[in-house]
């Protein structure tokens, strides 16, 4: 069966949901004004309680010495990009 284009009803236009409010609000913050007066430190502060000393760092139970090299375990196939490899 062949139908004419005029006989077909066009599909309803899909309504695109519009956000009720914008998703992004640009905010402009101005820097705080410079202080006009020199701020002085308090003359005398009450003695504070002594802070407890930190416990000593735990020693590891490993038989291996600690690694202090930040590049430990990095493998380089060649001395640089585009250069021949160290070993073929």
Backbone as a printed PyTorch tensor [residue, N CA C, xyz], in Angstrom:
tensor([[[ 0.8360, -1.1620,  0.0000],
         [ 0.0000,  0.0000,  0.0000],
         [ 0.8940,  1.2420,  0.0000]],

        [[ 0.5870,  2.1590, -0.8560],
         [ 1.3410,  3.4010, -0.9660],
         [ 0.4450,  4.5400, -0.5130]],

        [[ 0.9710,  5.3790,  0.3350],
         [ 0.2050,  6.5190,  0.8270],
         [ 0.8760,  7.7980,  0.3810]],

        [[ 0.0660,  8.8010,  0.2070],
         [ 0.6050, 10.0960, -0.1610],
         [ 1.1730, 10.7780,  1.0700]],

        [[ 2.1540, 11.6050,  0.8450],
         [ 2.8150, 12.3110,  1.9350],
         [ 1.8350, 13.2060,  2.6840]],

        [[ 0.8750, 13.7910,  1.9810],
         [-0.0850, 14.6810,  2.6160],
         [-1.0260, 13.9200,  3.5360]],

        [[-1.2500, 12.6490,  3.2820],
         [-2.1750, 11.8640,  4.0820],
         [-1.5520, 11.4550,  5.4150]],

        [[-0.2380, 11.4070,  5.4710],
         [ 0.4340, 11.0250,  6.7130],
         [ 0.4390, 12.2000,  7.6840]],

        [[ 0.2000, 11.8900,  8.9240],
         [ 0.2610, 12.9400,  9.9380],
         [ 1.7110, 13.0630, 10.4100]],

        [[ 2.1790, 14.2830, 10.5450],
         [ 3.5650, 14.4480, 11.0090],
         [ 3.6750, 14.0040, 12.4730]],

        [[ 4.7930, 13.4010, 12.8430],
         [ 4.9560, 12.9870, 14.2360],
         [ 4.9900, 14.2230, 15.1390]],

        [[ 4.4740, 14.0920, 16.3580],
         [ 4.4720, 15.2530, 17.2510],
         [ 5.9070, 15.6600, 17.5760]],

        [[ 6.1050, 16.9440, 17.6490],
         [ 7.4340, 17.4670, 17.9600],
         [ 7.7760, 17.1270, 19.4020]],

        [[ 8.9540, 16.6040, 19.5960],
         [ 9.3880, 16.2480, 20.9500],
         [ 9.6810, 17.5290, 21.7180]],

        [[ 9.0650, 17.6250, 22.8590],
         [ 9.2830, 18.8120, 23.6810],
         [10.6410, 18.7000, 24.3560]],

        [[11.4560, 19.7120, 24.1660],
         [12.7760, 19.7400, 24.7910],
         [12.6210, 20.3610, 26.1670]],

        [[12.9620, 19.6260, 27.2080],
         [12.8080, 20.1900, 28.5540],
         [13.7840, 21.3420, 28.7730]],

        [[13.2680, 22.4240, 29.2510],
         [14.0790, 23.6000, 29.5380],
         [14.3040, 23.6770, 31.0420]],

        [[15.5380, 23.8760, 31.4740],
         [15.7580, 24.0100, 32.9140],
         [15.0800, 25.2730, 33.4270]],

        [[14.4920, 25.1570, 34.6000],
         [13.7890, 26.3040, 35.1550],
         [14.7570, 27.3870, 35.5990]],

        [[15.9690, 26.9850, 35.9700],
         [16.9900, 27.9450, 36.3740],
         [18.2890, 27.5530, 35.6900]],

        [[19.1450, 28.5100, 35.4190],
         [20.4290, 28.1570, 34.8090],
         [21.2360, 27.2700, 35.7570]],

        [[22.0250, 26.3810, 35.1690],
         [22.8080, 25.4570, 35.9710],
         [24.0810, 26.0950, 36.5160]],

        [[24.5480, 27.1520, 35.9000],
         [25.8030, 27.7710, 36.3070],
         [25.5660, 29.2370, 36.5980]],

        [[25.9710, 29.6510, 37.7450],
         [25.8830, 31.0560, 38.1140],
         [27.2940, 31.6050, 38.2640]],

        [[27.7380, 32.4380, 37.3530],
         [29.0790, 32.9920, 37.5270],
         [29.0940, 33.9460, 38.7210]],

        [[30.0750, 33.7870, 39.5420],
         [30.1950, 34.6590, 40.7030],
         [31.4850, 35.4440, 40.5920]],

        [[31.3940, 36.6770, 40.8830],
         [32.5570, 37.5440, 40.8610],
         [32.8560, 37.9600, 42.2860]],

        [[34.0340, 37.6410, 42.7220],
         [34.4440, 38.0100, 44.0640],
         [35.5280, 39.0720, 43.9580]],

        [[35.3200, 40.1580, 44.6410],
         [36.3510, 41.1810, 44.6560],
         [37.3070, 40.8810, 45.7970]],

        [[38.5790, 41.2270, 45.6270],
         [39.5340, 40.9670, 46.7000],
         [39.1930, 41.8200, 47.9170]],

        [[39.5350, 41.3320, 49.1050],
         [39.2280, 42.1150, 50.2960],
         [40.0290, 43.4140, 50.2890]],

        [[39.4610, 44.4680, 50.8240],
         [40.1860, 45.7420, 50.8250],
         [41.4190, 45.6370, 51.7110]],

        [[42.4740, 46.3610, 51.3750],
         [43.6790, 46.3130, 52.1980],
         [43.3900, 46.9090, 53.5730]],

        [[44.0530, 46.3950, 54.6010],
         [43.8040, 46.9370, 55.9390],
         [44.2730, 48.3810, 56.0200]],

        [[43.4780, 49.1840, 56.6710],
         [43.8310, 50.6000, 56.7840],
         [44.7050, 50.8610, 58.0000]],

        [[44.5910, 50.0210, 59.0170],
         [45.4050, 50.1890, 60.2070],
         [46.3100, 48.9800, 60.3580]],

        [[47.4540, 49.2010, 60.9600],
         [48.3520, 48.0900, 61.2260],
         [47.7680, 47.2610, 62.3620]],

        [[47.6950, 45.9770, 62.1570],
         [47.1490, 45.0900, 63.1650],
         [48.3020, 44.6470, 64.0510]],

        [[48.1600, 44.8770, 65.3440],
         [49.2340, 44.4930, 66.2600],
         [48.8830, 43.1740, 66.9230]],

        [[49.8980, 42.4380, 67.3050],
         [49.7030, 41.1650, 67.9890],
         [49.2500, 41.4450, 69.4110]],

        [[48.5280, 40.5250, 70.0220],
         [48.1110, 40.7480, 71.4040],
         [49.3390, 40.8930, 72.3000]],

        [[49.2320, 41.7650, 73.2810],
         [50.3670, 42.0790, 74.1460],
         [50.8180, 40.8490, 74.9240]],

        [[49.9200, 40.1830, 75.5620],
         [50.2950, 39.0060, 76.3330],
         [49.2150, 37.9540, 76.1520]],

        [[49.6440, 36.7690, 75.8350],
         [48.6680, 35.7030, 75.6870],
         [48.7930, 34.7820, 76.8860]],

        [[47.6900, 34.2230, 77.3300],
         [47.7630, 33.3320, 78.4820],
         [48.5970, 32.1040, 78.1320]],

        [[49.2920, 31.5370, 79.1060],
         [50.1250, 30.3710, 78.8000],
         [49.2530, 29.2170, 78.3110]],

        [[49.6970, 28.6120, 77.2340],
         [48.9120, 27.5190, 76.6640],
         [49.3800, 26.1990, 77.2570]],

        [[48.5040, 25.2220, 77.1740],
         [48.8470, 23.9020, 77.6830],
         [49.9180, 23.2840, 76.7900]],

        [[50.7760, 22.5190, 77.3870],
         [51.8430, 21.8750, 76.6260],
         [51.2330, 20.8470, 75.6830]],

        [[51.7240, 20.8400, 74.4660],
         [51.2320, 19.8900, 73.4850],
         [51.9420, 18.5590, 73.7040]],

        [[51.2170, 17.4750, 73.6570],
         [51.8760, 16.1850, 73.8580],
         [52.8390, 15.9010, 72.7090]],

        [[53.9660, 15.3020, 73.0280],
         [54.9670, 14.9830, 72.0140],
         [54.4350, 13.8840, 71.1060]],

        [[54.8280, 13.9460, 69.8490],
         [54.4010, 12.9370, 68.8860],
         [55.1280, 11.6280, 69.1740]],

        [[54.4610, 10.5140, 68.9970],
         [55.1410,  9.2350, 69.2290],
         [56.2180,  9.0260, 68.1730]],

        [[57.2800,  8.2840, 68.4860],
         [58.3340,  8.0540, 67.4920],
         [57.7780,  7.2500, 66.3250]],

        [[58.3170,  7.4560, 65.1180],
         [57.8040,  6.7230, 63.9580],
         [58.0440,  5.2270, 64.1300]],

        [[57.0990,  4.4560, 63.6270],
         [57.1970,  3.0030, 63.7460],
         [58.2530,  2.4810, 62.7720]],

        [[59.0170,  1.5350, 63.2210],
         [59.9990,  0.9110, 62.3440],
         [59.3250, -0.2460, 61.6330]],

        [[59.7230, -0.4630, 60.3960],
         [59.0920, -1.5340, 59.6330],
         [59.7240, -2.8700, 60.0020]],

        [[58.9690, -3.9180, 59.8830],
         [59.4470, -5.2510, 60.2070],
         [60.1040, -5.9090, 58.9990]],

        [[60.2870, -5.1640, 57.9190],
         [60.8600, -5.7100, 56.7040],
         [62.3660, -5.8890, 56.8640]],

        [[62.9030, -6.9100, 56.2050],
         [64.3480, -7.1270, 56.2370],
         [65.0510, -6.2940, 55.1700]],

        [[64.2820, -5.6360, 54.3160],
         [64.8550, -4.8190, 53.2520],
         [65.0700, -3.3970, 53.7520]],

        [[66.1400, -2.7410, 53.2890],
         [66.3420, -1.3400, 53.6820],
         [65.2950, -0.4630, 52.9980]],

        [[64.9370,  0.6660, 53.5810],
         [63.9310,  1.5370, 52.9510],
         [64.4770,  2.1640, 51.6730]],

        [[63.6160,  2.3040, 50.6680],
         [64.0020,  2.9390, 49.4100],
         [63.8110,  4.4400, 49.5360]],

        [[64.8300,  5.1890, 49.2230],
         [64.7360,  6.6430, 49.3060],
         [64.7700,  7.2760, 47.9210]],

        [[64.7180,  6.4660, 46.8910],
         [64.7730,  6.9460, 45.5170],
         [63.3500,  7.1280, 44.9870]],

        [[62.9840,  8.3350, 44.5270],
         [61.6210,  8.5320, 44.0290],
         [61.3680,  7.8310, 42.6940]],

        [[62.4070,  7.4440, 41.9890],
         [62.2390,  6.8220, 40.6790],
         [62.4030,  5.3100, 40.7400]],

        [[62.3450,  4.7120, 41.8890],
         [62.5470,  3.2700, 42.0190],
         [61.5120,  2.5230, 41.1980]],

        [[61.9840,  1.5840, 40.3920],
         [61.0800,  0.7610, 39.6130],
         [60.7580,  1.3170, 38.2390]],

        [[61.3520,  2.4150, 37.8140],
         [61.0700,  2.9790, 36.5000],
         [61.9510,  2.2920, 35.4640]],

        [[61.3510,  1.7790, 34.3970],
         [62.0780,  1.0730, 33.3490],
         [62.2100,  1.9800, 32.1360]],

        [[63.4460,  2.1220, 31.6550],
         [63.7090,  2.9110, 30.4590],
         [64.2510,  1.9750, 29.3850]],

        [[63.5220,  1.8620, 28.2830],
         [63.9450,  1.0030, 27.1840],
         [65.0580,  1.6760, 26.3830]],

        [[65.0240,  3.0040, 26.2750],
         [66.0410,  3.7380, 25.5310],
         [66.3860,  5.0040, 26.3060]],

        [[67.5310,  5.6370, 25.9750],
         [67.9200,  6.8380, 26.7080],
         [67.0150,  8.0410, 26.4510]],

        [[66.2340,  8.0020, 25.4070],
         [65.3280,  9.1070, 25.1220],
         [64.3710,  8.7260, 24.0120]],

        [[63.3220,  9.5210, 23.8000],
         [62.3790,  9.2290, 22.7210],
         [63.0720,  9.3120, 21.3640]],

        [[62.8590,  8.3250, 20.5360],
         [63.4230,  8.3260, 19.1940],
         [64.8560,  7.8310, 19.1420]],

        [[65.4550,  7.4760, 20.2460],
         [66.8270,  6.9830, 20.2590],
         [66.8110,  5.4570, 20.2900]],

        [[67.9080,  4.8270, 19.8590],
         [67.9140,  3.3550, 19.8390],
         [67.8600,  2.7900, 21.2550]],

        [[67.2750,  1.6060, 21.4050],
         [67.1620,  1.0160, 22.7460],
         [68.5260,  0.6220, 23.3030]],

        [[68.5980,  0.5040, 24.6110],
         [69.8400,  0.0920, 25.2510],
         [70.2340, -1.3190, 24.8100]],

        [[69.2750, -2.2290, 24.8130],
         [69.5200, -3.6270, 24.4550],
         [68.5020, -4.0250, 23.3990]],

        [[68.9830, -4.7220, 22.3720],
         [68.0660, -5.1750, 21.3200],
         [67.6420, -6.5890, 21.5660]]])
